[in-house]
Amino acid sequence: MKTQKISLLAKGLLVLVAALFVGTLFVPMWRIELQAPQYPEGLVLQLYANKIGGDVAIINGLNHYIGMSTLHTENFFEFKLLPIIFGASALISLLLIFIGRRKAVLIFLVSFLCFIVLSAVDFYRWNYQYGHNLDPNAAIKVPGMAYQPPLFGYKQLLNFGAYSVPDTGGWFLTAVVVLLCFIVSKEYQLFPKKKQ
Protein backbone atom coordinates (compact mmCIF):
# COMPACT_ATOMS: atom_id res chain seq x y z
CA MET A 1 0.00 0.00 0.00
CA LYS A 2 1.33 3.42 -0.97
CA THR A 3 2.21 5.76 1.86
CA GLN A 4 -0.23 8.54 2.66
CA LYS A 5 2.56 10.80 3.95
CA ILE A 6 3.90 13.57 1.73
CA SER A 7 7.55 13.79 0.78
CA LEU A 8 10.17 16.28 1.93
CA LEU A 9 10.03 17.87 -1.55
CA ALA A 10 6.28 18.41 -1.19
CA LYS A 11 6.81 20.05 2.20
CA GLY A 12 9.40 22.39 0.73
CA LEU A 13 7.06 23.35 -2.11
CA LEU A 14 4.27 24.04 0.39
CA VAL A 15 6.54 26.60 2.06
CA LEU A 16 6.89 28.25 -1.36
CA VAL A 17 3.10 28.12 -1.83
CA ALA A 18 2.65 29.89 1.51
CA ALA A 19 5.17 32.57 0.47
CA LEU A 20 3.31 33.13 -2.82
CA PHE A 21 0.02 33.62 -0.97
CA VAL A 22 1.67 36.19 1.30
CA GLY A 23 3.28 37.90 -1.70
CA THR A 24 -0.12 38.26 -3.35
CA LEU A 25 -1.15 40.60 -0.53
CA PHE A 26 1.44 43.20 -1.60
CA VAL A 27 1.23 43.29 -5.41
CA PRO A 28 -1.61 43.88 -7.91
CA MET A 29 -3.46 40.69 -8.91
CA TRP A 30 -5.17 41.87 -12.09
CA ARG A 31 -4.95 44.79 -14.49
CA ILE A 32 -7.22 46.33 -17.08
CA GLU A 33 -5.27 48.40 -19.59
CA LEU A 34 -7.08 51.03 -21.66
CA GLN A 35 -5.54 52.40 -24.83
CA ALA A 36 -6.91 55.23 -27.00
CA PRO A 37 -5.48 57.91 -29.32
CA GLN A 38 -6.03 60.64 -26.70
CA TYR A 39 -4.10 58.57 -24.12
CA PRO A 40 -1.06 57.29 -26.04
CA GLU A 41 0.66 56.24 -22.79
CA GLY A 42 -2.45 54.23 -21.84
CA LEU A 43 -4.46 54.03 -18.64
CA VAL A 44 -4.28 51.19 -16.13
CA LEU A 45 -6.71 49.95 -13.52
CA GLN A 46 -5.02 47.59 -11.05
CA LEU A 47 -6.86 45.29 -8.67
CA TYR A 48 -5.01 44.43 -5.46
CA ALA A 49 -6.25 42.04 -2.78
CA ASN A 50 -7.39 45.01 -0.68
CA LYS A 51 -7.84 47.99 -3.02
CA ILE A 52 -8.20 49.44 -6.50
CA GLY A 53 -5.07 51.13 -7.82
CA GLY A 54 -3.70 52.74 -10.97
CA ASP A 55 -5.26 55.62 -12.88
CA VAL A 56 -8.53 55.42 -10.92
CA ALA A 57 -9.28 59.17 -10.85
CA ILE A 58 -8.86 59.59 -14.62
CA ILE A 59 -10.90 56.46 -15.40
CA ASN A 60 -13.66 57.60 -13.02
CA GLY A 61 -13.75 60.93 -14.85
CA LEU A 62 -14.14 59.19 -18.21
CA ASN A 63 -16.75 56.81 -16.82
CA HIS A 64 -18.84 59.78 -15.67
CA TYR A 65 -19.31 60.95 -19.27
CA ILE A 66 -20.67 57.59 -20.45
CA GLY A 67 -22.83 57.04 -17.35
CA MET A 68 -20.79 54.34 -15.61
CA SER A 69 -20.59 54.34 -11.82
CA THR A 70 -17.32 55.53 -10.33
CA LEU A 71 -15.01 52.96 -8.81
CA HIS A 72 -14.20 53.11 -5.09
CA THR A 73 -12.48 50.44 -3.00
CA GLU A 74 -15.01 50.75 -0.18
CA ASN A 75 -17.85 49.74 -2.53
CA PHE A 76 -16.53 46.18 -2.87
CA PHE A 77 -16.75 43.68 -0.01
CA GLU A 78 -14.22 41.50 -1.86
CA PHE A 79 -11.39 43.80 -0.79
CA LYS A 80 -12.15 42.99 2.84
CA LEU A 81 -12.38 39.23 2.24
CA LEU A 82 -9.42 38.58 -0.07
CA PRO A 83 -6.64 39.51 2.41
CA ILE A 84 -8.26 37.17 4.97
CA ILE A 85 -8.58 34.36 2.40
CA PHE A 86 -4.98 34.67 1.17
CA GLY A 87 -3.60 35.01 4.69
CA ALA A 88 -5.57 31.94 5.82
CA SER A 89 -4.43 30.05 2.70
CA ALA A 90 -0.79 30.79 3.57
CA LEU A 91 -1.34 29.43 7.10
CA ILE A 92 -3.13 26.35 5.75
CA SER A 93 -0.21 25.70 3.38
CA LEU A 94 2.15 25.66 6.35
CA LEU A 95 -0.27 23.57 8.41
CA LEU A 96 -0.32 20.97 5.62
CA ILE A 97 3.39 20.43 6.24
CA PHE A 98 2.65 19.28 9.79
CA ILE A 99 -0.46 17.32 8.78
CA GLY A 100 1.72 15.65 6.19
CA ARG A 101 -1.09 13.84 4.37
CA ARG A 102 -1.44 13.87 0.61
CA LYS A 103 -5.26 13.76 0.83
CA ALA A 104 -5.20 17.04 2.78
CA VAL A 105 -3.15 18.66 -0.02
CA LEU A 106 -5.62 17.33 -2.60
CA ILE A 107 -8.57 18.79 -0.67
CA PHE A 108 -6.76 22.13 -0.43
CA LEU A 109 -6.09 22.13 -4.20
CA VAL A 110 -9.72 21.33 -5.06
CA SER A 111 -10.94 23.99 -2.62
CA PHE A 112 -8.63 26.61 -4.13
CA LEU A 113 -9.73 25.72 -7.68
CA CYS A 114 -13.37 26.19 -6.57
CA PHE A 115 -12.38 29.58 -5.12
CA ILE A 116 -10.83 30.59 -8.47
CA VAL A 117 -14.01 29.65 -10.36
CA LEU A 118 -16.18 31.60 -7.90
CA SER A 119 -13.81 34.58 -8.15
CA ALA A 120 -14.05 34.54 -11.96
CA VAL A 121 -17.87 34.49 -11.76
CA ASP A 122 -17.81 37.36 -9.27
CA PHE A 123 -15.40 39.36 -11.44
CA TYR A 124 -17.67 38.83 -14.48
CA ARG A 125 -20.69 39.96 -12.42
CA TRP A 126 -18.73 43.00 -11.27
CA ASN A 127 -17.74 43.89 -14.86
CA TYR A 128 -21.26 43.29 -16.17
CA GLN A 129 -22.84 45.49 -13.52
CA TYR A 130 -20.49 48.40 -14.20
CA GLY A 131 -20.66 48.03 -17.96
CA HIS A 132 -24.44 47.76 -18.30
CA ASN A 133 -26.02 49.78 -15.46
CA LEU A 134 -25.54 53.19 -17.06
CA ASP A 135 -26.92 56.58 -16.04
CA PRO A 136 -29.62 57.50 -18.59
CA ASN A 137 -28.68 61.16 -18.18
CA ALA A 138 -25.05 60.63 -19.20
CA ALA A 139 -23.44 63.19 -21.50
CA ILE A 140 -22.45 60.53 -24.04
CA LYS A 141 -25.10 57.97 -25.00
CA VAL A 142 -24.66 55.34 -27.70
CA PRO A 143 -27.88 53.32 -28.25
CA GLY A 144 -27.37 49.62 -27.53
CA MET A 145 -23.79 50.17 -26.33
CA ALA A 146 -22.47 48.53 -23.14
CA TYR A 147 -19.03 49.11 -21.66
CA GLN A 148 -18.31 45.79 -20.00
CA PRO A 149 -14.55 45.10 -19.97
CA PRO A 150 -13.45 41.60 -20.98
CA LEU A 151 -13.05 38.97 -18.28
CA PHE A 152 -9.77 38.02 -19.93
CA GLY A 153 -8.16 39.23 -23.13
CA TYR A 154 -9.04 42.14 -25.45
CA LYS A 155 -12.24 44.03 -26.26
CA GLN A 156 -12.94 47.25 -28.16
CA LEU A 157 -15.05 49.78 -26.19
CA LEU A 158 -15.79 52.78 -28.42
CA ASN A 159 -12.39 54.29 -29.17
CA PHE A 160 -10.72 52.45 -26.28
CA GLY A 161 -9.03 49.10 -26.53
CA ALA A 162 -9.37 47.24 -23.21
CA TYR A 163 -6.97 44.50 -22.16
CA SER A 164 -7.81 42.41 -19.08
CA VAL A 165 -4.83 40.33 -17.96
CA PRO A 166 -3.20 38.94 -14.80
CA ASP A 167 -0.77 41.19 -12.95
CA THR A 168 2.05 40.02 -10.66
CA GLY A 169 -0.28 38.62 -7.98
CA GLY A 170 -2.30 36.79 -10.62
CA TRP A 171 0.88 35.03 -11.76
CA PHE A 172 1.69 34.23 -8.12
CA LEU A 173 -1.70 32.50 -7.82
CA THR A 174 -1.10 30.70 -11.12
CA ALA A 175 2.17 29.42 -9.68
CA VAL A 176 0.27 28.26 -6.57
CA VAL A 177 -2.05 26.13 -8.72
CA VAL A 178 0.88 24.71 -10.72
CA LEU A 179 2.81 23.83 -7.55
CA LEU A 180 -0.19 22.24 -5.83
CA CYS A 181 -0.99 20.23 -8.98
CA PHE A 182 2.64 19.10 -9.13
CA ILE A 183 2.60 18.05 -5.48
CA VAL A 184 -0.66 16.09 -5.88
CA SER A 185 0.47 14.39 -9.11
CA LYS A 186 3.82 13.43 -7.58
CA GLU A 187 2.43 12.24 -4.23
CA TYR A 188 -0.32 10.20 -5.88
CA GLN A 189 2.09 9.05 -8.62
CA LEU A 190 -0.39 10.00 -11.30
CA PHE A 191 2.32 9.88 -13.95
CA PRO A 192 4.52 6.90 -13.04
CA LYS A 193 7.85 6.56 -14.79
CA LYS A 194 7.93 4.08 -17.63
CA LYS A 195 10.19 1.11 -17.02
CA GLN A 196 13.11 0.92 -19.40
PDB file of C-alpha atoms in Angstrom:
ATOM      1  CA  MET A   1       0.000   0.000   0.000  1.00  0.00           C
ATOM      2  CA  LYS A   2       1.326   3.418  -0.965  1.00  0.00           C
ATOM      3  CA  THR A   3       2.212   5.758   1.856  1.00  0.00           C
ATOM      4  CA  GLN A   4      -0.232   8.543   2.656  1.00  0.00           C
ATOM      5  CA  LYS A   5       2.562  10.799   3.948  1.00  0.00           C
ATOM      6  CA  ILE A   6       3.899  13.571   1.727  1.00  0.00           C
ATOM      7  CA  SER A   7       7.555  13.786   0.777  1.00  0.00           C
ATOM      8  CA  LEU A   8      10.171  16.280   1.925  1.00  0.00           C
ATOM      9  CA  LEU A   9      10.028  17.871  -1.547  1.00  0.00           C
ATOM     10  CA  ALA A  10       6.275  18.413  -1.188  1.00  0.00           C
ATOM     11  CA  LYS A  11       6.810  20.054   2.196  1.00  0.00           C
ATOM     12  CA  GLY A  12       9.403  22.388   0.732  1.00  0.00           C
ATOM     13  CA  LEU A  13       7.057  23.348  -2.105  1.00  0.00           C
ATOM     14  CA  LEU A  14       4.268  24.040   0.390  1.00  0.00           C
ATOM     15  CA  VAL A  15       6.539  26.603   2.062  1.00  0.00           C
ATOM     16  CA  LEU A  16       6.890  28.251  -1.364  1.00  0.00           C
ATOM     17  CA  VAL A  17       3.104  28.118  -1.835  1.00  0.00           C
ATOM     18  CA  ALA A  18       2.646  29.894   1.515  1.00  0.00           C
ATOM     19  CA  ALA A  19       5.169  32.571   0.467  1.00  0.00           C
ATOM     20  CA  LEU A  20       3.313  33.129  -2.818  1.00  0.00           C
ATOM     21  CA  PHE A  21       0.025  33.620  -0.970  1.00  0.00           C
ATOM     22  CA  VAL A  22       1.670  36.190   1.297  1.00  0.00           C
ATOM     23  CA  GLY A  23       3.280  37.903  -1.701  1.00  0.00           C
ATOM     24  CA  THR A  24      -0.119  38.265  -3.353  1.00  0.00           C
ATOM     25  CA  LEU A  25      -1.146  40.601  -0.528  1.00  0.00           C
ATOM     26  CA  PHE A  26       1.437  43.201  -1.604  1.00  0.00           C
ATOM     27  CA  VAL A  27       1.230  43.290  -5.405  1.00  0.00           C
ATOM     28  CA  PRO A  28      -1.609  43.877  -7.911  1.00  0.00           C
ATOM     29  CA  MET A  29      -3.462  40.691  -8.905  1.00  0.00           C
ATOM     30  CA  TRP A  30      -5.165  41.866 -12.087  1.00  0.00           C
ATOM     31  CA  ARG A  31      -4.947  44.787 -14.488  1.00  0.00           C
ATOM     32  CA  ILE A  32      -7.219  46.331 -17.075  1.00  0.00           C
ATOM     33  CA  GLU A  33      -5.273  48.405 -19.594  1.00  0.00           C
ATOM     34  CA  LEU A  34      -7.081  51.033 -21.656  1.00  0.00           C
ATOM     35  CA  GLN A  35      -5.543  52.404 -24.827  1.00  0.00           C
ATOM     36  CA  ALA A  36      -6.907  55.228 -26.999  1.00  0.00           C
ATOM     37  CA  PRO A  37      -5.480  57.909 -29.321  1.00  0.00           C
ATOM     38  CA  GLN A  38      -6.028  60.637 -26.705  1.00  0.00           C
ATOM     39  CA  TYR A  39      -4.101  58.567 -24.117  1.00  0.00           C
ATOM     40  CA  PRO A  40      -1.055  57.292 -26.037  1.00  0.00           C
ATOM     41  CA  GLU A  41       0.657  56.241 -22.788  1.00  0.00           C
ATOM     42  CA  GLY A  42      -2.453  54.232 -21.844  1.00  0.00           C
ATOM     43  CA  LEU A  43      -4.462  54.027 -18.641  1.00  0.00           C
ATOM     44  CA  VAL A  44      -4.279  51.193 -16.131  1.00  0.00           C
ATOM     45  CA  LEU A  45      -6.714  49.946 -13.517  1.00  0.00           C
ATOM     46  CA  GLN A  46      -5.021  47.585 -11.048  1.00  0.00           C
ATOM     47  CA  LEU A  47      -6.861  45.290  -8.668  1.00  0.00           C
ATOM     48  CA  TYR A  48      -5.015  44.432  -5.455  1.00  0.00           C
ATOM     49  CA  ALA A  49      -6.249  42.036  -2.783  1.00  0.00           C
ATOM     50  CA  ASN A  50      -7.386  45.011  -0.679  1.00  0.00           C
ATOM     51  CA  LYS A  51      -7.842  47.987  -3.017  1.00  0.00           C
ATOM     52  CA  ILE A  52      -8.203  49.439  -6.499  1.00  0.00           C
ATOM     53  CA  GLY A  53      -5.069  51.134  -7.825  1.00  0.00           C
ATOM     54  CA  GLY A  54      -3.701  52.735 -10.969  1.00  0.00           C
ATOM     55  CA  ASP A  55      -5.261  55.623 -12.883  1.00  0.00           C
ATOM     56  CA  VAL A  56      -8.529  55.422 -10.921  1.00  0.00           C
ATOM     57  CA  ALA A  57      -9.277  59.169 -10.853  1.00  0.00           C
ATOM     58  CA  ILE A  58      -8.862  59.593 -14.625  1.00  0.00           C
ATOM     59  CA  ILE A  59     -10.904  56.462 -15.397  1.00  0.00           C
ATOM     60  CA  ASN A  60     -13.657  57.598 -13.021  1.00  0.00           C
ATOM     61  CA  GLY A  61     -13.746  60.934 -14.850  1.00  0.00           C
ATOM     62  CA  LEU A  62     -14.140  59.186 -18.208  1.00  0.00           C
ATOM     63  CA  ASN A  63     -16.753  56.813 -16.818  1.00  0.00           C
ATOM     64  CA  HIS A  64     -18.843  59.780 -15.666  1.00  0.00           C
ATOM     65  CA  TYR A  65     -19.308  60.949 -19.271  1.00  0.00           C
ATOM     66  CA  ILE A  66     -20.671  57.588 -20.447  1.00  0.00           C
ATOM     67  CA  GLY A  67     -22.825  57.041 -17.351  1.00  0.00           C
ATOM     68  CA  MET A  68     -20.787  54.344 -15.607  1.00  0.00           C
ATOM     69  CA  SER A  69     -20.589  54.344 -11.820  1.00  0.00           C
ATOM     70  CA  THR A  70     -17.324  55.534 -10.331  1.00  0.00           C
ATOM     71  CA  LEU A  71     -15.009  52.957  -8.805  1.00  0.00           C
ATOM     72  CA  HIS A  72     -14.196  53.106  -5.093  1.00  0.00           C
ATOM     73  CA  THR A  73     -12.475  50.442  -2.996  1.00  0.00           C
ATOM     74  CA  GLU A  74     -15.012  50.754  -0.175  1.00  0.00           C
ATOM     75  CA  ASN A  75     -17.854  49.741  -2.532  1.00  0.00           C
ATOM     76  CA  PHE A  76     -16.531  46.181  -2.867  1.00  0.00           C
ATOM     77  CA  PHE A  77     -16.753  43.676  -0.007  1.00  0.00           C
ATOM     78  CA  GLU A  78     -14.220  41.498  -1.860  1.00  0.00           C
ATOM     79  CA  PHE A  79     -11.385  43.799  -0.794  1.00  0.00           C
ATOM     80  CA  LYS A  80     -12.148  42.985   2.837  1.00  0.00           C
ATOM     81  CA  LEU A  81     -12.382  39.226   2.236  1.00  0.00           C
ATOM     82  CA  LEU A  82      -9.421  38.584  -0.068  1.00  0.00           C
ATOM     83  CA  PRO A  83      -6.641  39.507   2.411  1.00  0.00           C
ATOM     84  CA  ILE A  84      -8.261  37.173   4.968  1.00  0.00           C
ATOM     85  CA  ILE A  85      -8.578  34.364   2.399  1.00  0.00           C
ATOM     86  CA  PHE A  86      -4.983  34.674   1.168  1.00  0.00           C
ATOM     87  CA  GLY A  87      -3.602  35.006   4.694  1.00  0.00           C
ATOM     88  CA  ALA A  88      -5.571  31.945   5.815  1.00  0.00           C
ATOM     89  CA  SER A  89      -4.428  30.047   2.702  1.00  0.00           C
ATOM     90  CA  ALA A  90      -0.790  30.791   3.574  1.00  0.00           C
ATOM     91  CA  LEU A  91      -1.336  29.432   7.095  1.00  0.00           C
ATOM     92  CA  ILE A  92      -3.129  26.349   5.749  1.00  0.00           C
ATOM     93  CA  SER A  93      -0.214  25.704   3.377  1.00  0.00           C
ATOM     94  CA  LEU A  94       2.152  25.659   6.355  1.00  0.00           C
ATOM     95  CA  LEU A  95      -0.273  23.571   8.409  1.00  0.00           C
ATOM     96  CA  LEU A  96      -0.321  20.974   5.623  1.00  0.00           C
ATOM     97  CA  ILE A  97       3.386  20.427   6.237  1.00  0.00           C
ATOM     98  CA  PHE A  98       2.647  19.284   9.788  1.00  0.00           C
ATOM     99  CA  ILE A  99      -0.460  17.320   8.784  1.00  0.00           C
ATOM    100  CA  GLY A 100       1.724  15.650   6.190  1.00  0.00           C
ATOM    101  CA  ARG A 101      -1.092  13.841   4.371  1.00  0.00           C
ATOM    102  CA  ARG A 102      -1.440  13.865   0.610  1.00  0.00           C
ATOM    103  CA  LYS A 103      -5.259  13.764   0.831  1.00  0.00           C
ATOM    104  CA  ALA A 104      -5.197  17.038   2.783  1.00  0.00           C
ATOM    105  CA  VAL A 105      -3.153  18.658  -0.021  1.00  0.00           C
ATOM    106  CA  LEU A 106      -5.622  17.332  -2.604  1.00  0.00           C
ATOM    107  CA  ILE A 107      -8.573  18.787  -0.668  1.00  0.00           C
ATOM    108  CA  PHE A 108      -6.759  22.129  -0.434  1.00  0.00           C
ATOM    109  CA  LEU A 109      -6.090  22.128  -4.196  1.00  0.00           C
ATOM    110  CA  VAL A 110      -9.724  21.330  -5.064  1.00  0.00           C
ATOM    111  CA  SER A 111     -10.944  23.993  -2.620  1.00  0.00           C
ATOM    112  CA  PHE A 112      -8.626  26.605  -4.133  1.00  0.00           C
ATOM    113  CA  LEU A 113      -9.732  25.716  -7.682  1.00  0.00           C
ATOM    114  CA  CYS A 114     -13.366  26.195  -6.575  1.00  0.00           C
ATOM    115  CA  PHE A 115     -12.384  29.582  -5.122  1.00  0.00           C
ATOM    116  CA  ILE A 116     -10.831  30.587  -8.474  1.00  0.00           C
ATOM    117  CA  VAL A 117     -14.013  29.646 -10.360  1.00  0.00           C
ATOM    118  CA  LEU A 118     -16.179  31.602  -7.899  1.00  0.00           C
ATOM    119  CA  SER A 119     -13.811  34.582  -8.152  1.00  0.00           C
ATOM    120  CA  ALA A 120     -14.049  34.544 -11.962  1.00  0.00           C
ATOM    121  CA  VAL A 121     -17.866  34.486 -11.758  1.00  0.00           C
ATOM    122  CA  ASP A 122     -17.814  37.365  -9.271  1.00  0.00           C
ATOM    123  CA  PHE A 123     -15.395  39.357 -11.444  1.00  0.00           C
ATOM    124  CA  TYR A 124     -17.670  38.826 -14.478  1.00  0.00           C
ATOM    125  CA  ARG A 125     -20.692  39.963 -12.424  1.00  0.00           C
ATOM    126  CA  TRP A 126     -18.731  42.997 -11.271  1.00  0.00           C
ATOM    127  CA  ASN A 127     -17.741  43.894 -14.863  1.00  0.00           C
ATOM    128  CA  TYR A 128     -21.264  43.294 -16.165  1.00  0.00           C
ATOM    129  CA  GLN A 129     -22.845  45.494 -13.525  1.00  0.00           C
ATOM    130  CA  TYR A 130     -20.495  48.403 -14.200  1.00  0.00           C
ATOM    131  CA  GLY A 131     -20.661  48.025 -17.961  1.00  0.00           C
ATOM    132  CA  HIS A 132     -24.439  47.758 -18.304  1.00  0.00           C
ATOM    133  CA  ASN A 133     -26.015  49.782 -15.465  1.00  0.00           C
ATOM    134  CA  LEU A 134     -25.542  53.188 -17.057  1.00  0.00           C
ATOM    135  CA  ASP A 135     -26.917  56.575 -16.036  1.00  0.00           C
ATOM    136  CA  PRO A 136     -29.622  57.497 -18.595  1.00  0.00           C
ATOM    137  CA  ASN A 137     -28.679  61.164 -18.179  1.00  0.00           C
ATOM    138  CA  ALA A 138     -25.049  60.631 -19.198  1.00  0.00           C
ATOM    139  CA  ALA A 139     -23.437  63.194 -21.500  1.00  0.00           C
ATOM    140  CA  ILE A 140     -22.454  60.527 -24.042  1.00  0.00           C
ATOM    141  CA  LYS A 141     -25.105  57.965 -25.000  1.00  0.00           C
ATOM    142  CA  VAL A 142     -24.664  55.342 -27.700  1.00  0.00           C
ATOM    143  CA  PRO A 143     -27.878  53.323 -28.247  1.00  0.00           C
ATOM    144  CA  GLY A 144     -27.369  49.624 -27.527  1.00  0.00           C
ATOM    145  CA  MET A 145     -23.790  50.166 -26.329  1.00  0.00           C
ATOM    146  CA  ALA A 146     -22.470  48.525 -23.144  1.00  0.00           C
ATOM    147  CA  TYR A 147     -19.030  49.107 -21.658  1.00  0.00           C
ATOM    148  CA  GLN A 148     -18.307  45.786 -19.999  1.00  0.00           C
ATOM    149  CA  PRO A 149     -14.545  45.098 -19.974  1.00  0.00           C
ATOM    150  CA  PRO A 150     -13.451  41.599 -20.982  1.00  0.00           C
ATOM    151  CA  LEU A 151     -13.046  38.972 -18.280  1.00  0.00           C
ATOM    152  CA  PHE A 152      -9.774  38.020 -19.932  1.00  0.00           C
ATOM    153  CA  GLY A 153      -8.164  39.233 -23.134  1.00  0.00           C
ATOM    154  CA  TYR A 154      -9.045  42.139 -25.450  1.00  0.00           C
ATOM    155  CA  LYS A 155     -12.240  44.028 -26.255  1.00  0.00           C
ATOM    156  CA  GLN A 156     -12.943  47.250 -28.158  1.00  0.00           C
ATOM    157  CA  LEU A 157     -15.050  49.780 -26.185  1.00  0.00           C
ATOM    158  CA  LEU A 158     -15.793  52.777 -28.423  1.00  0.00           C
ATOM    159  CA  ASN A 159     -12.387  54.288 -29.175  1.00  0.00           C
ATOM    160  CA  PHE A 160     -10.720  52.451 -26.277  1.00  0.00           C
ATOM    161  CA  GLY A 161      -9.035  49.099 -26.533  1.00  0.00           C
ATOM    162  CA  ALA A 162      -9.373  47.239 -23.208  1.00  0.00           C
ATOM    163  CA  TYR A 163      -6.975  44.495 -22.164  1.00  0.00           C
ATOM    164  CA  SER A 164      -7.811  42.411 -19.083  1.00  0.00           C
ATOM    165  CA  VAL A 165      -4.825  40.334 -17.957  1.00  0.00           C
ATOM    166  CA  PRO A 166      -3.202  38.940 -14.799  1.00  0.00           C
ATOM    167  CA  ASP A 167      -0.774  41.186 -12.949  1.00  0.00           C
ATOM    168  CA  THR A 168       2.053  40.024 -10.655  1.00  0.00           C
ATOM    169  CA  GLY A 169      -0.275  38.623  -7.977  1.00  0.00           C
ATOM    170  CA  GLY A 170      -2.298  36.790 -10.616  1.00  0.00           C
ATOM    171  CA  TRP A 171       0.876  35.028 -11.756  1.00  0.00           C
ATOM    172  CA  PHE A 172       1.690  34.230  -8.123  1.00  0.00           C
ATOM    173  CA  LEU A 173      -1.699  32.497  -7.822  1.00  0.00           C
ATOM    174  CA  THR A 174      -1.102  30.699 -11.124  1.00  0.00           C
ATOM    175  CA  ALA A 175       2.168  29.422  -9.679  1.00  0.00           C
ATOM    176  CA  VAL A 176       0.269  28.263  -6.566  1.00  0.00           C
ATOM    177  CA  VAL A 177      -2.046  26.131  -8.723  1.00  0.00           C
ATOM    178  CA  VAL A 178       0.878  24.714 -10.718  1.00  0.00           C
ATOM    179  CA  LEU A 179       2.811  23.832  -7.554  1.00  0.00           C
ATOM    180  CA  LEU A 180      -0.194  22.239  -5.832  1.00  0.00           C
ATOM    181  CA  CYS A 181      -0.994  20.230  -8.984  1.00  0.00           C
ATOM    182  CA  PHE A 182       2.639  19.095  -9.135  1.00  0.00           C
ATOM    183  CA  ILE A 183       2.595  18.050  -5.476  1.00  0.00           C
ATOM    184  CA  VAL A 184      -0.656  16.093  -5.884  1.00  0.00           C
ATOM    185  CA  SER A 185       0.467  14.390  -9.114  1.00  0.00           C
ATOM    186  CA  LYS A 186       3.823  13.427  -7.580  1.00  0.00           C
ATOM    187  CA  GLU A 187       2.433  12.243  -4.231  1.00  0.00           C
ATOM    188  CA  TYR A 188      -0.319  10.201  -5.882  1.00  0.00           C
ATOM    189  CA  GLN A 189       2.094   9.050  -8.615  1.00  0.00           C
ATOM    190  CA  LEU A 190      -0.392  10.001 -11.303  1.00  0.00           C
ATOM    191  CA  PHE A 191       2.319   9.880 -13.945  1.00  0.00           C
ATOM    192  CA  PRO A 192       4.517   6.898 -13.036  1.00  0.00           C
ATOM    193  CA  LYS A 193       7.853   6.564 -14.794  1.00  0.00           C
ATOM    194  CA  LYS A 194       7.926   4.078 -17.632  1.00  0.00           C
ATOM    195  CA  LYS A 195      10.189   1.109 -17.020  1.00  0.00           C
ATOM    196  CA  GLN A 196      13.112   0.921 -19.404  1.00  0.00           C
TER     197      GLN A 196
END
